[in-house]
PDB file of N, CA and C in Angstrom:
ATOM      1  N   MET A  24       0.887  -1.254   0.131  1.00 64.00           N
ATOM      2  CA  MET A  24      -0.021  -0.074  -0.032  1.00 64.00           C
ATOM      3  C   MET A  24       0.895   1.174  -0.044  1.00 64.00           C
ATOM      4  N   TYR A  25       1.937   1.348   0.895  1.00 80.00           N
ATOM      5  CA  TYR A  25       2.766   2.402   0.908  1.00 80.00           C
ATOM      6  C   TYR A  25       3.528   2.810  -0.399  1.00 80.00           C
ATOM      7  N   PHE A  26       3.864   1.743  -1.255  1.00 83.00           N
ATOM      8  CA  PHE A  26       4.400   1.844  -2.391  1.00 83.00           C
ATOM      9  C   PHE A  26       3.508   2.590  -3.599  1.00 83.00           C
ATOM     10  N   PHE A  27       2.255   2.344  -3.469  1.00 87.00           N
ATOM     11  CA  PHE A  27       1.136   2.982  -4.406  1.00 87.00           C
ATOM     12  C   PHE A  27       1.360   4.508  -4.021  1.00 87.00           C
ATOM     13  N   ASP A  28       1.127   4.678  -2.632  1.00 90.00           N
ATOM     14  CA  ASP A  28       0.948   6.031  -2.047  1.00 90.00           C
ATOM     15  C   ASP A  28       2.095   6.713  -2.467  1.00 90.00           C
ATOM     16  N   SER A  29       3.376   6.440  -2.539  1.00 91.00           N
ATOM     17  CA  SER A  29       4.432   6.983  -2.767  1.00 91.00           C
ATOM     18  C   SER A  29       4.612   7.218  -4.533  1.00 91.00           C
ATOM     19  N   LEU A  30       4.210   6.017  -5.146  1.00 90.00           N
ATOM     20  CA  LEU A  30       4.019   6.127  -6.320  1.00 90.00           C
ATOM     21  C   LEU A  30       2.893   7.417  -7.244  1.00 90.00           C
ATOM     22  N   LYS A  31       1.868   7.249  -6.256  1.00 92.00           N
ATOM     23  CA  LYS A  31       1.023   8.572  -6.857  1.00 92.00           C
ATOM     24  C   LYS A  31       1.328   9.722  -6.341  1.00 92.00           C
ATOM     25  N   THR A  32       2.091  10.237  -5.030  1.00 93.00           N
ATOM     26  CA  THR A  32       2.695  11.517  -4.851  1.00 93.00           C
ATOM     27  C   THR A  32       3.739  11.802  -6.052  1.00 93.00           C
ATOM     28  N   CYS A  33       4.695  10.817  -6.454  1.00 92.00           N
ATOM     29  CA  CYS A  33       5.654  10.972  -7.505  1.00 92.00           C
ATOM     30  C   CYS A  33       5.079  11.590  -8.765  1.00 92.00           C
ATOM     31  N   ILE A  34       4.037  10.912  -8.998  1.00 93.00           N
ATOM     32  CA  ILE A  34       3.228  11.228 -10.080  1.00 93.00           C
ATOM     33  C   ILE A  34       2.443  12.766 -10.308  1.00 93.00           C
ATOM     34  N   LEU A  35       1.886  12.758  -9.028  1.00 93.00           N
ATOM     35  CA  LEU A  35       1.131  14.183  -8.955  1.00 93.00           C
ATOM     36  C   LEU A  35       2.217  15.190  -8.946  1.00 93.00           C
ATOM     37  N   GLN A  36       3.306  15.086  -8.290  1.00 94.00           N
ATOM     38  CA  GLN A  36       4.438  16.104  -8.184  1.00 94.00           C
ATOM     39  C   GLN A  36       4.832  16.265  -9.760  1.00 94.00           C
ATOM     40  N   GLY A  37       4.957  15.345 -10.333  1.00 93.00           N
ATOM     41  CA  GLY A  37       5.507  15.282 -11.833  1.00 93.00           C
ATOM     42  C   GLY A  37       4.433  16.213 -12.738  1.00 93.00           C
ATOM     43  N   ILE A  38       3.166  15.843 -12.513  1.00 93.00           N
ATOM     44  CA  ILE A  38       2.300  16.635 -13.291  1.00 93.00           C
ATOM     45  C   ILE A  38       2.028  18.103 -12.773  1.00 93.00           C
ATOM     46  N   GLU A  39       2.514  18.209 -11.436  1.00 93.00           N
ATOM     47  CA  GLU A  39       2.379  19.878 -10.991  1.00 93.00           C
ATOM     48  C   GLU A  39       3.637  20.631 -11.473  1.00 93.00           C
ATOM     49  N   LYS A  40       4.921  19.782 -11.510  1.00 93.00           N
ATOM     50  CA  LYS A  40       6.177  20.400 -12.170  1.00 93.00           C
ATOM     51  C   LYS A  40       5.809  20.619 -13.655  1.00 93.00           C
ATOM     52  N   GLY A  41       5.327  19.616 -14.065  1.00 92.00           N
ATOM     53  CA  GLY A  41       5.022  19.915 -15.964  1.00 92.00           C
ATOM     54  C   GLY A  41       4.286  21.124 -15.955  1.00 92.00           C
ATOM     55  N   LEU A  42       3.043  21.234 -15.435  1.00 92.00           N
ATOM     56  CA  LEU A  42       1.990  22.250 -15.372  1.00 92.00           C
ATOM     57  C   LEU A  42       2.954  23.538 -15.288  1.00 92.00           C
ATOM     58  N   TYR A  43       3.743  23.770 -14.222  1.00 91.00           N
ATOM     59  CA  TYR A  43       4.281  24.886 -13.811  1.00 91.00           C
ATOM     60  C   TYR A  43       5.326  25.449 -14.943  1.00 91.00           C
ATOM     61  N   GLU A  44       5.895  24.277 -15.272  1.00 91.00           N
ATOM     62  CA  GLU A  44       6.912  24.666 -16.581  1.00 91.00           C
ATOM     63  C   GLU A  44       6.141  25.223 -17.745  1.00 91.00           C
ATOM     64  N   ILE A  45       5.069  24.367 -17.987  1.00 90.00           N
ATOM     65  CA  ILE A  45       4.233  24.978 -19.088  1.00 90.00           C
ATOM     66  C   ILE A  45       3.548  26.437 -19.030  1.00 90.00           C
ATOM     67  N   GLU A  46       3.129  26.618 -17.876  1.00 90.00           N
ATOM     68  CA  GLU A  46       2.723  27.767 -17.249  1.00 90.00           C
ATOM     69  C   GLU A  46       3.671  29.013 -17.529  1.00 90.00           C
ATOM     70  N   PHE A  47       4.916  28.594 -16.980  1.00 89.00           N
ATOM     71  CA  PHE A  47       6.162  29.477 -17.035  1.00 89.00           C
ATOM     72  C   PHE A  47       6.417  29.858 -18.483  1.00 89.00           C
ATOM     73  N   LYS A  48       6.665  28.628 -19.227  1.00 88.00           N
ATOM     74  CA  LYS A  48       6.962  28.846 -20.742  1.00 88.00           C
ATOM     75  C   LYS A  48       5.852  30.075 -21.370  1.00 88.00           C
ATOM     76  N   TYR A  49       4.843  29.681 -21.254  1.00 88.00           N
ATOM     77  CA  TYR A  49       3.462  30.372 -21.680  1.00 88.00           C
ATOM     78  C   TYR A  49       3.697  31.867 -21.294  1.00 88.00           C
ATOM     79  N   LYS A  50       4.055  32.141 -20.086  1.00 87.00           N
ATOM     80  CA  LYS A  50       4.081  33.514 -19.663  1.00 87.00           C
ATOM     81  C   LYS A  50       5.289  34.227 -20.572  1.00 87.00           C
ATOM     82  N   MET A  51       6.258  33.344 -20.378  1.00 86.00           N
ATOM     83  CA  MET A  51       7.499  33.915 -21.217  1.00 86.00           C
ATOM     84  C   MET A  51       7.365  34.514 -22.594  1.00 86.00           C
ATOM     85  N   ARG A  52       6.417  33.463 -23.199  1.00 86.00           N
ATOM     86  CA  ARG A  52       6.300  33.898 -24.775  1.00 86.00           C
ATOM     87  C   ARG A  52       5.241  35.192 -24.544  1.00 86.00           C
ATOM     88  N   HIS A  53       4.361  34.851 -23.989  1.00 80.00           N
ATOM     89  CA  HIS A  53       3.433  36.193 -23.405  1.00 80.00           C
ATOM     90  C   HIS A  53       4.158  37.483 -23.532  1.00 80.00           C
ATOM     91  N   ASN A  54       4.961  37.557 -22.340  1.00 82.00           N
ATOM     92  CA  ASN A  54       5.594  38.733 -22.252  1.00 82.00           C
ATOM     93  C   ASN A  54       6.519  39.207 -23.223  1.00 82.00           C
ATOM     94  N   LYS A  55       6.833  38.337 -23.923  1.00 80.00           N
ATOM     95  CA  LYS A  55       7.752  38.587 -25.221  1.00 80.00           C
ATOM     96  C   LYS A  55       6.946  39.456 -26.133  1.00 80.00           C
ATOM     97  N   ILE A  56       5.870  38.898 -26.527  1.00 73.00           N
ATOM     98  CA  ILE A  56       4.948  39.499 -27.521  1.00 73.00           C
ATOM     99  C   ILE A  56       4.242  40.671 -27.140  1.00 73.00           C
ATOM    100  N   ILE A  57       3.879  40.914 -25.671  1.00 70.00           N
ATOM    101  CA  ILE A  57       3.689  42.159 -24.986  1.00 70.00           C
ATOM    102  C   ILE A  57       4.821  43.219 -25.272  1.00 70.00           C
ATOM    103  N   ARG A  58       5.901  42.707 -25.034  1.00 73.00           N
ATOM    104  CA  ARG A  58       7.312  43.625 -25.432  1.00 73.00           C
ATOM    105  C   ARG A  58       7.489  44.023 -26.953  1.00 73.00           C
ATOM    106  N   ALA A  59       7.266  43.313 -27.678  1.00 71.00           N
ATOM    107  CA  ALA A  59       7.175  43.363 -29.101  1.00 71.00           C
ATOM    108  C   ALA A  59       6.014  44.359 -29.461  1.00 71.00           C
ATOM    109  N   GLN A  60       5.117  44.268 -29.093  1.00 71.00           N
ATOM    110  CA  GLN A  60       3.914  45.222 -29.224  1.00 71.00           C
ATOM    111  C   GLN A  60       3.953  46.750 -28.830  1.00 71.00           C
ATOM    112  N   VAL A  61       4.545  46.422 -27.626  1.00 71.00           N
ATOM    113  CA  VAL A  61       5.014  47.919 -27.005  1.00 71.00           C
ATOM    114  C   VAL A  61       6.335  48.481 -27.609  1.00 71.00           C
ATOM    115  N   GLY A  62       7.076  47.830 -28.129  1.00 69.00           N
ATOM    116  CA  GLY A  62       8.359  48.212 -28.894  1.00 69.00           C
ATOM    117  C   GLY A  62       7.588  48.798 -30.045  1.00 69.00           C
ATOM    118  N   TYR A  63       6.766  48.415 -30.783  1.00 61.00           N
ATOM    119  CA  TYR A  63       6.352  49.071 -32.229  1.00 61.00           C
ATOM    120  C   TYR A  63       5.538  50.312 -31.893  1.00 61.00           C
ATOM    121  N   GLU A  64       4.934  50.319 -30.816  1.00 52.00           N
ATOM    122  CA  GLU A  64       3.810  51.574 -30.528  1.00 52.00           C
ATOM    123  C   GLU A  64       4.766  52.704 -30.306  1.00 52.00           C
TER     124      GLU A  64
END
């Protein structure tokens, strides 16, 4: 039972980390777009 709990925790942490990285990359890309638009104005 303990093995499955630790496995579940590991998977959940992996998903959380993955979502955080995707969000971070999206924000970085979004910031670049905003900067580009501000640069043109």
